């Protein structure tokens, strides 16, 4: 039996190159060798978007199309919607007794997000809800409702996995050894820089290229990318290592990379020409993704059917696990 892996993503916007090279590309490799549960975490997205359900709803569909377009294979992966597996919510409630408030507030990921909210909204008391502080508990349920053994995530998620492991240990010590303690799978996660040169490409920073961006949008974004500020004239020599255009040539594996680098250093390559070449290469890279996207956009009923199938599979598994959990907690009245 292959190992079970589970990972999730919040449907709050389309996937960009940061998601692709940072995480999703790795999922494509994993889907061949594991029993893979891929969760569209709409309930988690609602923790900080509860007042905007239309946004979450729309993005569930968008994210599903993004994932299918990059090559997530619905015959291999259980692609499912979190809210449609209510067993996860049930498990969250059971777990909520096993975590202290102070432990939640000490979770580095949550702490960080609370600090960001304070900066944004001023008063923490007004903006930090029970559901928000508790989302690590819900995420622990996401993972363990499927007996997830490995969780492919980025470094920023490690405190959430650790919290999940603690909950599992506590559960098992009180109710008997029922649950599996999951492990993070940190494989080769890379953080992708933004077009503006900042360390991270982020939806809210408006510095990224989305997998769904049209040629017009891609052109505009790349033409505005940050290059070596000391290069003023077309034939000034420059430093490609501080140029985002070169960085993206490298990221997508442009041909003649060495030439690009040398010509830039020698002042034989103007930034405009270099950007145009990147636009061409980027559109080539995006082409197969765009083709698949166009197909799924024209066949929304197929996307719905894929989500329904994946969710049914996920729910069957979660039901099995919940049965053992209810037995252990002695609430299996009518099972
Ligand atoms: N918290 C993750 C993120 O923001 C998304 C997520 C939800 C997740 N449930 C999960 C990740 C379970 C791993 C496992 O990206």
mmCIF file of C-alpha atoms in Angstrom, residues 19-332:
data_model
loop_
_atom_site.group_PDB
_atom_site.id
_atom_site.type_symbol
_atom_site.label_atom_id
_atom_site.label_comp_id
_atom_site.label_asym_id
_atom_site.label_seq_id
_atom_site.Cartn_x
_atom_site.Cartn_y
_atom_site.Cartn_z
ATOM 1 C CA UNK A 19 2.542 28.399 -6.156
ATOM 2 C CA UNK A 20 3.616 26.464 -9.214
ATOM 3 C CA UNK A 21 7.377 26.374 -8.658
ATOM 4 C CA UNK A 22 7.084 26.477 -4.886
ATOM 5 C CA UNK A 23 4.636 23.650 -4.387
ATOM 6 C CA UNK A 24 2.389 22.455 -7.195
ATOM 7 C CA UNK A 25 5.158 21.186 -9.451
ATOM 8 C CA UNK A 26 6.139 18.883 -6.620
ATOM 9 C CA UNK A 27 2.546 17.623 -6.297
ATOM 10 C CA UNK A 28 2.647 16.573 -9.941
ATOM 11 C CA UNK A 29 5.537 14.271 -9.141
ATOM 12 C CA UNK A 30 3.920 12.934 -5.979
ATOM 13 C CA UNK A 31 0.626 12.027 -7.624
ATOM 14 C CA UNK A 32 2.145 8.975 -9.304
ATOM 15 C CA UNK A 33 3.449 7.321 -6.158
ATOM 16 C CA UNK A 34 1.059 8.130 -3.322
ATOM 17 C CA UNK A 35 -2.551 7.955 -2.284
ATOM 18 C CA UNK A 36 -2.964 11.698 -2.628
ATOM 19 C CA UNK A 37 -5.738 13.787 -1.039
ATOM 20 C CA UNK A 38 -5.714 17.361 -2.329
ATOM 21 C CA UNK A 39 -8.045 19.628 -0.417
ATOM 22 C CA UNK A 40 -9.531 22.899 -1.566
ATOM 23 C CA UNK A 41 -9.789 24.425 1.899
ATOM 24 C CA UNK A 42 -12.854 26.620 1.558
ATOM 25 C CA UNK A 43 -13.732 26.471 5.265
ATOM 26 C CA UNK A 44 -10.245 27.665 6.093
ATOM 27 C CA UNK A 45 -10.534 30.420 3.480
ATOM 28 C CA UNK A 46 -13.718 31.546 5.200
ATOM 29 C CA UNK A 47 -11.870 32.084 8.497
ATOM 30 C CA UNK A 48 -10.629 35.387 7.157
ATOM 31 C CA UNK A 49 -13.125 35.817 4.312
ATOM 32 C CA UNK A 50 -16.355 34.973 6.129
ATOM 33 C CA UNK A 51 -17.857 38.237 4.963
ATOM 34 C CA UNK A 52 -17.105 37.470 1.324
ATOM 35 C CA UNK A 53 -18.534 34.038 0.508
ATOM 36 C CA UNK A 54 -18.872 34.869 -3.205
ATOM 37 C CA UNK A 55 -15.116 35.265 -3.437
ATOM 38 C CA UNK A 56 -14.460 31.877 -1.835
ATOM 39 C CA UNK A 57 -17.110 30.140 -3.917
ATOM 40 C CA UNK A 58 -15.755 31.529 -7.167
ATOM 41 C CA UNK A 59 -12.211 30.607 -6.285
ATOM 42 C CA UNK A 60 -13.051 26.994 -5.455
ATOM 43 C CA UNK A 61 -13.930 26.603 -9.113
ATOM 44 C CA UNK A 62 -10.963 28.685 -10.279
ATOM 45 C CA UNK A 63 -8.448 26.745 -8.189
ATOM 46 C CA UNK A 64 -9.878 23.466 -9.425
ATOM 47 C CA UNK A 65 -9.351 24.631 -13.016
ATOM 48 C CA UNK A 66 -5.827 25.836 -12.210
ATOM 49 C CA UNK A 67 -4.928 22.477 -10.684
ATOM 50 C CA UNK A 68 -6.356 20.474 -13.563
ATOM 51 C CA UNK A 69 -4.658 22.784 -16.075
ATOM 52 C CA UNK A 70 -1.186 22.190 -14.673
ATOM 53 C CA UNK A 71 -1.713 18.439 -14.871
ATOM 54 C CA UNK A 72 -3.174 17.278 -11.584
ATOM 55 C CA UNK A 73 -4.735 13.999 -12.666
ATOM 56 C CA UNK A 74 -8.183 13.432 -11.149
ATOM 57 C CA UNK A 75 -7.839 9.689 -11.715
ATOM 58 C CA UNK A 76 -4.866 9.619 -9.389
ATOM 59 C CA UNK A 77 -5.602 12.428 -6.933
ATOM 60 C CA UNK A 78 -8.656 12.783 -4.708
ATOM 61 C CA UNK A 79 -9.339 16.448 -5.419
ATOM 62 C CA UNK A 80 -12.004 17.525 -2.940
ATOM 63 C CA UNK A 81 -13.805 20.425 -1.288
ATOM 64 C CA UNK A 82 -13.290 20.721 2.462
ATOM 65 C CA UNK A 83 -16.782 21.900 3.361
ATOM 66 C CA UNK A 84 -18.345 18.937 1.563
ATOM 67 C CA UNK A 85 -16.649 16.535 3.969
ATOM 68 C CA UNK A 86 -18.475 17.430 7.211
ATOM 69 C CA UNK A 87 -16.532 14.721 9.089
ATOM 70 C CA UNK A 88 -13.643 17.199 9.136
ATOM 71 C CA UNK A 89 -15.798 19.699 11.019
ATOM 72 C CA UNK A 90 -16.869 16.997 13.446
ATOM 73 C CA UNK A 91 -13.255 16.050 14.116
ATOM 74 C CA UNK A 92 -12.344 19.720 14.602
ATOM 75 C CA UNK A 93 -14.855 19.982 17.435
ATOM 76 C CA UNK A 94 -13.466 16.888 19.138
ATOM 77 C CA UNK A 95 -9.916 18.246 18.801
ATOM 78 C CA UNK A 96 -10.835 21.650 20.155
ATOM 79 C CA UNK A 97 -10.783 20.244 23.712
ATOM 80 C CA UNK A 98 -7.235 19.020 23.268
ATOM 81 C CA UNK A 99 -5.625 22.397 22.578
ATOM 82 C CA UNK A 100 -5.180 25.297 24.973
ATOM 83 C CA UNK A 101 -5.767 28.874 23.912
ATOM 84 C CA UNK A 102 -2.260 29.843 24.958
ATOM 85 C CA UNK A 103 -0.798 27.126 22.768
ATOM 86 C CA UNK A 104 -2.761 28.455 19.808
ATOM 87 C CA UNK A 105 -1.628 32.005 20.439
ATOM 88 C CA UNK A 106 1.961 30.764 20.621
ATOM 89 C CA UNK A 107 1.775 29.044 17.236
ATOM 90 C CA UNK A 108 4.321 31.068 15.192
ATOM 91 C CA UNK A 109 2.195 31.049 12.034
ATOM 92 C CA UNK A 110 -0.893 32.266 13.887
ATOM 93 C CA UNK A 111 1.156 34.769 15.904
ATOM 94 C CA UNK A 112 2.535 36.205 12.707
ATOM 95 C CA UNK A 113 -0.895 36.464 11.093
ATOM 96 C CA UNK A 114 -2.356 38.117 14.194
ATOM 97 C CA UNK A 115 0.470 40.689 14.097
ATOM 98 C CA UNK A 116 -0.325 41.394 10.431
ATOM 99 C CA UNK A 117 -3.996 41.854 11.300
ATOM 100 C CA UNK A 118 -3.147 44.222 14.106
ATOM 101 C CA UNK A 119 -1.077 46.294 11.704
ATOM 102 C CA UNK A 120 -3.926 46.260 9.192
ATOM 103 C CA UNK A 121 -6.956 46.760 11.425
ATOM 104 C CA UNK A 122 -5.422 48.265 14.554
ATOM 105 C CA UNK A 123 -7.455 46.581 17.216
ATOM 106 C CA UNK A 124 -6.803 42.863 17.526
ATOM 107 C CA UNK A 125 -9.952 42.312 19.551
ATOM 108 C CA UNK A 126 -12.097 43.459 16.665
ATOM 109 C CA UNK A 127 -10.533 41.352 13.948
ATOM 110 C CA UNK A 128 -9.290 38.100 15.449
ATOM 111 C CA UNK A 129 -12.123 35.606 15.658
ATOM 112 C CA UNK A 130 -12.433 32.289 17.438
ATOM 113 C CA UNK A 131 -12.426 30.506 14.078
ATOM 114 C CA UNK A 132 -9.310 32.307 12.967
ATOM 115 C CA UNK A 133 -7.280 31.525 16.096
ATOM 116 C CA UNK A 134 -8.518 27.951 15.864
ATOM 117 C CA UNK A 135 -7.766 27.239 12.241
ATOM 118 C CA UNK A 136 -4.717 25.108 13.131
ATOM 119 C CA UNK A 137 -7.149 22.768 14.909
ATOM 120 C CA UNK A 138 -9.254 22.553 11.796
ATOM 121 C CA UNK A 139 -6.122 21.955 9.730
ATOM 122 C CA UNK A 140 -5.130 19.113 12.065
ATOM 123 C CA UNK A 141 -8.530 17.593 11.322
ATOM 124 C CA UNK A 142 -7.971 18.097 7.565
ATOM 125 C CA UNK A 143 -4.870 15.964 7.747
ATOM 126 C CA UNK A 144 -5.906 13.263 10.189
ATOM 127 C CA UNK A 145 -9.439 12.704 8.903
ATOM 128 C CA UNK A 146 -7.722 10.870 6.038
ATOM 129 C CA UNK A 147 -4.967 9.241 8.104
ATOM 130 C CA UNK A 148 -2.535 11.491 6.253
ATOM 131 C CA UNK A 149 1.004 10.273 6.840
ATOM 132 C CA UNK A 150 2.924 12.877 4.880
ATOM 133 C CA UNK A 151 2.028 16.514 4.335
ATOM 134 C CA UNK A 152 3.824 18.323 1.502
ATOM 135 C CA UNK A 153 4.031 21.949 2.589
ATOM 136 C CA UNK A 154 6.259 24.997 2.637
ATOM 137 C CA UNK A 155 8.287 26.039 5.642
ATOM 138 C CA UNK A 156 5.692 28.546 6.798
ATOM 139 C CA UNK A 157 3.316 25.648 7.493
ATOM 140 C CA UNK A 158 5.657 23.676 9.765
ATOM 141 C CA UNK A 159 4.218 25.087 13.018
ATOM 142 C CA UNK A 160 0.791 23.889 11.883
ATOM 143 C CA UNK A 161 2.047 20.373 11.289
ATOM 144 C CA UNK A 162 3.760 20.391 14.668
ATOM 145 C CA UNK A 163 0.511 21.491 16.299
ATOM 146 C CA UNK A 164 -1.284 18.667 14.510
ATOM 147 C CA UNK A 165 1.249 16.168 15.818
ATOM 148 C CA UNK A 166 0.706 17.402 19.360
ATOM 149 C CA UNK A 167 -3.044 17.014 19.030
ATOM 150 C CA UNK A 168 -2.611 13.482 17.709
ATOM 151 C CA UNK A 169 -0.322 12.534 20.599
ATOM 152 C CA UNK A 170 -2.745 13.941 23.108
ATOM 153 C CA UNK A 171 -5.693 12.197 21.475
ATOM 154 C CA UNK A 172 -3.876 8.870 21.388
ATOM 155 C CA UNK A 173 -2.709 9.159 25.006
ATOM 156 C CA UNK A 174 -6.256 9.797 26.258
ATOM 157 C CA UNK A 175 -8.433 7.710 23.954
ATOM 158 C CA UNK A 176 -6.067 4.974 22.760
ATOM 159 C CA UNK A 177 -3.825 4.735 19.738
ATOM 160 C CA UNK A 178 -6.208 5.483 16.916
ATOM 161 C CA UNK A 179 -4.575 8.278 14.937
ATOM 162 C CA UNK A 180 -1.436 8.517 12.838
ATOM 163 C CA UNK A 181 1.088 11.261 13.589
ATOM 164 C CA UNK A 182 1.768 12.936 10.242
ATOM 165 C CA UNK A 183 5.107 14.182 9.042
ATOM 166 C CA UNK A 184 5.857 17.208 6.877
ATOM 167 C CA UNK A 185 7.343 16.635 3.452
ATOM 168 C CA UNK A 186 9.493 19.667 2.827
ATOM 169 C CA UNK A 187 10.971 18.572 -0.474
ATOM 170 C CA UNK A 188 12.769 21.241 -2.474
ATOM 171 C CA UNK A 189 10.259 23.967 -1.704
ATOM 172 C CA UNK A 190 11.463 27.163 -3.273
ATOM 173 C CA UNK A 191 10.220 30.615 -2.572
ATOM 174 C CA UNK A 192 9.714 32.523 -5.791
ATOM 175 C CA UNK A 193 10.623 36.205 -5.870
ATOM 176 C CA UNK A 194 8.204 38.830 -7.134
ATOM 177 C CA UNK A 195 8.595 40.854 -10.350
ATOM 178 C CA UNK A 196 9.343 43.834 -8.140
ATOM 179 C CA UNK A 197 12.336 42.033 -6.648
ATOM 180 C CA UNK A 198 10.705 41.368 -3.276
ATOM 181 C CA UNK A 199 11.436 38.057 -1.610
ATOM 182 C CA UNK A 200 8.020 36.551 -2.131
ATOM 183 C CA UNK A 201 5.505 36.459 -4.918
ATOM 184 C CA UNK A 202 2.126 37.040 -3.306
ATOM 185 C CA UNK A 203 -1.419 37.581 -4.460
ATOM 186 C CA UNK A 204 -1.860 40.616 -2.268
ATOM 187 C CA UNK A 205 1.462 42.153 -3.323
ATOM 188 C CA UNK A 206 0.449 42.301 -6.965
ATOM 189 C CA UNK A 207 3.953 41.287 -8.038
ATOM 190 C CA UNK A 208 3.337 37.940 -9.635
ATOM 191 C CA UNK A 209 2.363 36.223 -12.844
ATOM 192 C CA UNK A 210 -0.761 34.104 -12.595
ATOM 193 C CA UNK A 211 -0.971 30.871 -14.535
ATOM 194 C CA UNK A 212 -4.160 32.221 -16.071
ATOM 195 C CA UNK A 213 -2.702 35.600 -17.152
ATOM 196 C CA UNK A 214 -3.221 36.492 -20.820
ATOM 197 C CA UNK A 215 -0.377 37.532 -23.104
ATOM 198 C CA UNK A 216 -1.392 41.151 -22.722
ATOM 199 C CA UNK A 217 -1.228 40.975 -18.951
ATOM 200 C CA UNK A 218 2.018 38.977 -18.947
ATOM 201 C CA UNK A 219 3.608 41.538 -21.324
ATOM 202 C CA UNK A 220 2.608 44.454 -19.168
ATOM 203 C CA UNK A 221 3.916 42.807 -16.022
ATOM 204 C CA UNK A 222 7.226 41.739 -17.519
ATOM 205 C CA UNK A 223 7.808 45.132 -19.143
ATOM 206 C CA UNK A 224 7.496 46.598 -15.653
ATOM 207 C CA UNK A 225 9.824 44.099 -13.965
ATOM 208 C CA UNK A 226 12.759 45.369 -11.935
ATOM 209 C CA UNK A 227 16.183 45.269 -13.633
ATOM 210 C CA UNK A 228 19.670 46.412 -12.585
ATOM 211 C CA UNK A 229 19.030 50.053 -11.604
ATOM 212 C CA UNK A 230 22.537 51.076 -12.677
ATOM 213 C CA UNK A 231 21.870 50.122 -16.261
ATOM 214 C CA UNK A 232 20.641 53.287 -17.903
ATOM 215 C CA UNK A 233 21.448 52.873 -21.578
ATOM 216 C CA UNK A 234 20.797 49.858 -23.738
ATOM 217 C CA UNK A 235 24.476 48.982 -24.043
ATOM 218 C CA UNK A 236 25.532 49.586 -20.447
ATOM 219 C CA UNK A 237 26.972 46.442 -18.911
ATOM 220 C CA UNK A 238 24.777 45.163 -16.080
ATOM 221 C CA UNK A 239 24.521 42.608 -13.301
ATOM 222 C CA UNK A 240 22.009 39.844 -14.147
ATOM 223 C CA UNK A 241 22.092 38.568 -10.571
ATOM 224 C CA UNK A 242 20.035 41.536 -9.383
ATOM 225 C CA UNK A 243 17.731 41.561 -12.410
ATOM 226 C CA UNK A 244 14.273 40.025 -12.113
ATOM 227 C CA UNK A 245 14.077 39.474 -15.864
ATOM 228 C CA UNK A 246 17.122 37.214 -15.710
ATOM 229 C CA UNK A 247 15.720 35.580 -12.578
ATOM 230 C CA UNK A 248 12.564 34.609 -14.472
ATOM 231 C CA UNK A 249 14.529 33.440 -17.509
ATOM 232 C CA UNK A 250 16.248 31.066 -15.085
ATOM 233 C CA UNK A 251 13.047 30.082 -13.317
ATOM 234 C CA UNK A 252 11.262 28.893 -16.430
ATOM 235 C CA UNK A 253 14.435 27.468 -17.953
ATOM 236 C CA UNK A 254 14.841 29.789 -20.964
ATOM 237 C CA UNK A 255 17.054 28.473 -23.714
ATOM 238 C CA UNK A 256 20.486 30.101 -24.146
ATOM 239 C CA UNK A 257 20.600 31.081 -20.497
ATOM 240 C CA UNK A 258 24.374 31.404 -20.585
ATOM 241 C CA UNK A 259 24.206 33.731 -23.576
ATOM 242 C CA UNK A 260 21.612 35.880 -21.888
ATOM 243 C CA UNK A 261 23.825 36.195 -18.837
ATOM 244 C CA UNK A 262 27.020 36.916 -20.784
ATOM 245 C CA UNK A 263 25.397 39.426 -23.149
ATOM 246 C CA UNK A 264 23.887 41.256 -20.209
ATOM 247 C CA UNK A 265 27.212 41.446 -18.403
ATOM 248 C CA UNK A 266 28.964 42.716 -21.538
ATOM 249 C CA UNK A 267 26.349 45.327 -22.374
ATOM 250 C CA UNK A 268 25.358 43.522 -25.564
ATOM 251 C CA UNK A 269 21.714 43.006 -24.572
ATOM 252 C CA UNK A 270 19.196 45.742 -24.004
ATOM 253 C CA UNK A 271 16.580 45.279 -21.290
ATOM 254 C CA UNK A 272 13.665 45.770 -23.670
ATOM 255 C CA UNK A 273 14.854 43.007 -26.005
ATOM 256 C CA UNK A 274 15.564 40.792 -23.032
ATOM 257 C CA UNK A 275 12.075 41.385 -21.650
ATOM 258 C CA UNK A 276 10.491 40.647 -25.023
ATOM 259 C CA UNK A 277 12.367 37.359 -25.161
ATOM 260 C CA UNK A 278 11.125 36.527 -21.673
ATOM 261 C CA UNK A 279 7.527 37.331 -22.662
ATOM 262 C CA UNK A 280 7.826 34.949 -25.607
ATOM 263 C CA UNK A 281 9.310 32.190 -23.459
ATOM 264 C CA UNK A 282 6.801 32.745 -20.685
ATOM 265 C CA UNK A 283 3.887 32.430 -23.108
ATOM 266 C CA UNK A 284 5.411 29.219 -24.437
ATOM 267 C CA UNK A 285 5.697 27.905 -20.903
ATOM 268 C CA UNK A 286 2.070 28.857 -20.176
ATOM 269 C CA UNK A 287 0.697 27.575 -23.474
ATOM 270 C CA UNK A 288 -0.174 23.995 -22.456
ATOM 271 C CA UNK A 289 -1.640 25.302 -19.202
ATOM 272 C CA UNK A 290 -3.766 27.853 -21.073
ATOM 273 C CA UNK A 291 -4.963 25.223 -23.515
ATOM 274 C CA UNK A 292 -6.174 22.978 -20.736
ATOM 275 C CA UNK A 293 -7.726 25.946 -18.952
ATOM 276 C CA UNK A 294 -9.671 26.869 -22.068
ATOM 277 C CA UNK A 295 -10.956 23.301 -22.247
ATOM 278 C CA UNK A 296 -12.162 23.237 -18.638
ATOM 279 C CA UNK A 297 -13.645 26.727 -18.895
ATOM 280 C CA UNK A 298 -15.700 25.461 -21.805
ATOM 281 C CA UNK A 299 -16.697 22.324 -19.841
ATOM 282 C CA UNK A 300 -17.610 23.473 -16.335
ATOM 283 C CA UNK A 301 -19.788 20.377 -15.859
ATOM 284 C CA UNK A 302 -16.673 18.245 -16.190
ATOM 285 C CA UNK A 303 -14.945 20.216 -13.455
ATOM 286 C CA UNK A 304 -17.989 19.760 -11.221
ATOM 287 C CA UNK A 305 -18.013 16.025 -11.902
ATOM 288 C CA UNK A 306 -14.316 15.741 -11.025
ATOM 289 C CA UNK A 307 -14.856 17.600 -7.754
ATOM 290 C CA UNK A 308 -17.871 15.474 -6.933
ATOM 291 C CA UNK A 309 -15.966 12.257 -7.565
ATOM 292 C CA UNK A 310 -12.930 13.363 -5.526
ATOM 293 C CA UNK A 311 -15.134 14.570 -2.698
ATOM 294 C CA UNK A 312 -17.048 11.277 -2.595
ATOM 295 C CA UNK A 313 -13.776 9.351 -2.376
ATOM 296 C CA UNK A 314 -12.491 11.660 0.342
ATOM 297 C CA UNK A 315 -15.703 11.425 2.294
ATOM 298 C CA UNK A 316 -15.709 7.636 2.209
ATOM 299 C CA UNK A 317 -12.240 7.636 3.721
ATOM 300 C CA UNK A 318 -13.085 10.276 6.351
ATOM 301 C CA UNK A 319 -16.198 8.318 7.368
ATOM 302 C CA UNK A 320 -14.068 5.248 8.047
ATOM 303 C CA UNK A 321 -11.626 7.215 10.168
ATOM 304 C CA UNK A 322 -14.392 9.011 12.062
ATOM 305 C CA UNK A 323 -15.973 5.720 12.985
ATOM 306 C CA UNK A 324 -12.850 4.693 14.881
ATOM 307 C CA UNK A 325 -12.580 8.176 16.405
ATOM 308 C CA UNK A 326 -16.178 8.090 17.683
ATOM 309 C CA UNK A 327 -15.623 4.650 19.150
ATOM 310 C CA UNK A 328 -12.498 5.835 20.949
ATOM 311 C CA UNK A 329 -14.247 8.921 22.366
ATOM 312 C CA UNK A 330 -17.285 6.777 23.279
ATOM 313 C CA UNK A 331 -19.757 8.802 21.242
ATOM 314 C CA UNK A 332 -20.563 6.006 18.808
#
